[in-house]
């Protein structure tokens, strides 16, 4: 009987240790997500380029909801929509409409590009021009 009790206590200890490890991993994951969200750069400046030249800059945090129509050098039109501090290509006179299908741009990760009409929308953070440290943020070998 002593052996069975020792085995039972041993199993309870294992269950407790595994549960404690899982709980710690869950808490660490939640903390990591919260820290990443808090440190995320508020992307708020949309820069629109037409034919490789800067067309305009729009502060998405301060801008009201609006649409902007751009005429490209080939005569095609692109309509850009700004709504709820986000930007998207609402419509474009191009064959494939990949830029329209890309949807809303909410961060600095992916630009919106309309290759046939040479229209590009990039988003940068509000403090990019004010940074004192212009060092690299990552290096890939």
Coordinates of C-alpha atoms in Angstrom, one line a residue:
X1 CA 0.0 0.0 0.0
X2 CA 2.9 2.3 0.7
X3 CA 4.0 2.0 -2.9
X4 CA 0.6 2.9 -4.3
X5 CA 0.5 6.0 -2.1
X6 CA 4.0 7.1 -3.2
X7 CA 3.0 6.6 -6.8
X8 CA -0.2 8.6 -6.3
X9 CA 1.7 11.4 -4.7
X10 CA 4.3 11.3 -7.4
X11 CA 1.6 11.5 -10.1
X12 CA 0.0 14.5 -8.3
X13 CA 3.3 16.2 -8.2
X14 CA 3.8 15.7 -11.9
X15 CA 0.4 17.0 -12.7
X16 CA 1.0 20.0 -10.6
X17 CA 4.4 20.7 -12.2
X18 CA 3.0 20.4 -15.7
X19 CA 0.0 22.6 -14.8
X20 CA 2.3 25.2 -13.3
X21 CA 4.6 25.2 -16.4
X22 CA 1.6 25.6 -18.7
X23 CA 0.2 28.4 -16.6
X24 CA 3.6 30.2 -16.7
X25 CA 3.8 29.8 -20.4
X26 CA 0.3 31.2 -20.8
X27 CA 1.1 34.2 -18.6
X28 CA 4.4 34.8 -20.5
X29 CA 2.6 34.7 -23.9
X30 CA 0.0 37.2 -22.7
X31 CA 2.6 39.5 -21.4
X32 CA 4.6 39.3 -24.6
X33 CA 1.5 40.1 -26.7
X34 CA 0.7 43.1 -24.5
X35 CA 4.3 44.4 -24.7
X36 CA 4.4 44.1 -28.5
X37 CA 1.2 45.9 -28.9
X38 CA 2.2 48.7 -26.5
X39 CA 5.6 49.1 -28.3
X40 CA 4.1 49.0 -31.8
X41 CA 4.8 52.1 -33.7
X42 CA 1.6 54.1 -34.5
X43 CA 1.7 54.3 -38.2
X44 CA 0.0 57.5 -39.2
X45 CA 1.6 59.2 -42.2
X46 CA 0.5 58.0 -45.6
X47 CA 2.8 59.0 -48.4
X48 CA 1.4 58.7 -51.9
X49 CA 3.8 58.5 -54.9
X50 CA 2.8 58.9 -58.5
X51 CA 5.4 57.9 -61.2
X52 CA 8.1 57.7 -58.5
X53 CA 7.6 61.3 -57.3
X54 CA 6.0 62.2 -54.0
X55 CA 2.4 63.3 -54.7
X56 CA 1.2 64.1 -51.2
X57 CA 1.5 63.2 -47.5
X58 CA -1.6 62.6 -45.3
X59 CA -1.6 62.4 -41.6
X60 CA -4.0 59.5 -41.0
X61 CA -4.5 60.3 -37.3
X62 CA -5.6 63.8 -38.0
X63 CA -7.3 63.4 -41.4
X64 CA -11.1 63.2 -41.8
X65 CA -12.7 60.5 -43.8
X66 CA -12.3 61.3 -47.5
X67 CA -11.6 60.1 -51.0
X68 CA -8.8 61.3 -53.3
X69 CA -8.7 60.7 -57.0
X70 CA -5.3 60.6 -58.7
X71 CA -4.7 60.7 -62.5
X72 CA -1.6 58.8 -63.5
X73 CA 0.7 59.8 -66.4
X74 CA -1.0 57.1 -68.6
X75 CA -4.4 58.8 -68.0
X76 CA -5.8 56.2 -65.7
X77 CA -7.5 57.1 -62.4
X78 CA -6.9 55.7 -59.0
X79 CA -9.3 56.5 -56.1
X80 CA -7.9 56.4 -52.6
X81 CA -10.1 56.2 -49.6
X82 CA -9.2 57.3 -46.1
X83 CA -11.5 56.1 -43.3
X84 CA -11.1 55.5 -39.6
X85 CA -7.3 56.3 -39.7
X86 CA -6.7 53.7 -42.4
X87 CA -6.1 54.0 -46.2
X88 CA -6.9 51.8 -49.2
X89 CA -7.1 51.9 -52.9
X90 CA -10.8 52.1 -53.4
X91 CA -10.7 51.7 -57.2
X92 CA -8.2 51.7 -60.0
X93 CA -8.4 51.7 -63.8
X94 CA -6.0 48.8 -64.2
X95 CA -6.5 45.3 -65.6
X96 CA -6.0 43.2 -62.5
X97 CA -7.0 45.4 -59.5
X98 CA -4.5 43.8 -57.2
X99 CA -4.1 47.1 -55.4
X100 CA -7.8 47.3 -54.8
X101 CA -7.9 43.7 -53.6
X102 CA -5.1 44.3 -51.1
X103 CA -7.6 46.1 -48.8
X104 CA -6.8 48.5 -46.0
X105 CA -3.3 49.4 -45.0
X106 CA -3.1 49.8 -41.3
X107 CA 0.7 49.6 -40.6
X108 CA 4.1 50.1 -42.1
X109 CA 4.6 46.5 -43.2
X110 CA 3.2 46.5 -46.7
X111 CA 2.7 49.3 -49.2
X112 CA -0.2 49.5 -51.6
X113 CA 1.1 49.4 -55.1
X114 CA -0.6 49.8 -58.5
X115 CA 2.1 48.9 -60.9
X116 CA 0.2 49.6 -64.2
X117 CA -0.6 53.2 -63.0
X118 CA 2.7 53.7 -61.1
X119 CA 0.9 54.7 -57.9
X120 CA 2.4 53.6 -54.5
X121 CA 1.0 54.3 -51.0
X122 CA 3.4 53.8 -48.1
X123 CA 2.8 54.4 -44.4
X124 CA 5.4 55.6 -42.0
X125 CA 5.4 56.4 -38.3
X126 CA 4.8 59.9 -37.0
X127 CA 8.3 60.3 -35.6
X128 CA 10.4 58.9 -38.5
X129 CA 11.6 62.4 -39.4
X130 CA 12.3 63.4 -35.8
X131 CA 14.5 60.4 -34.9
X132 CA 17.9 61.4 -33.7
X133 CA 19.2 57.8 -34.1
X134 CA 19.2 56.9 -37.8
X135 CA 20.8 53.5 -37.2
X136 CA 19.6 50.3 -38.7
X137 CA 16.9 48.4 -36.9
X138 CA 17.9 45.0 -38.4
X139 CA 20.6 43.5 -40.5
X140 CA 20.1 40.3 -42.6
X141 CA 23.1 38.3 -43.8

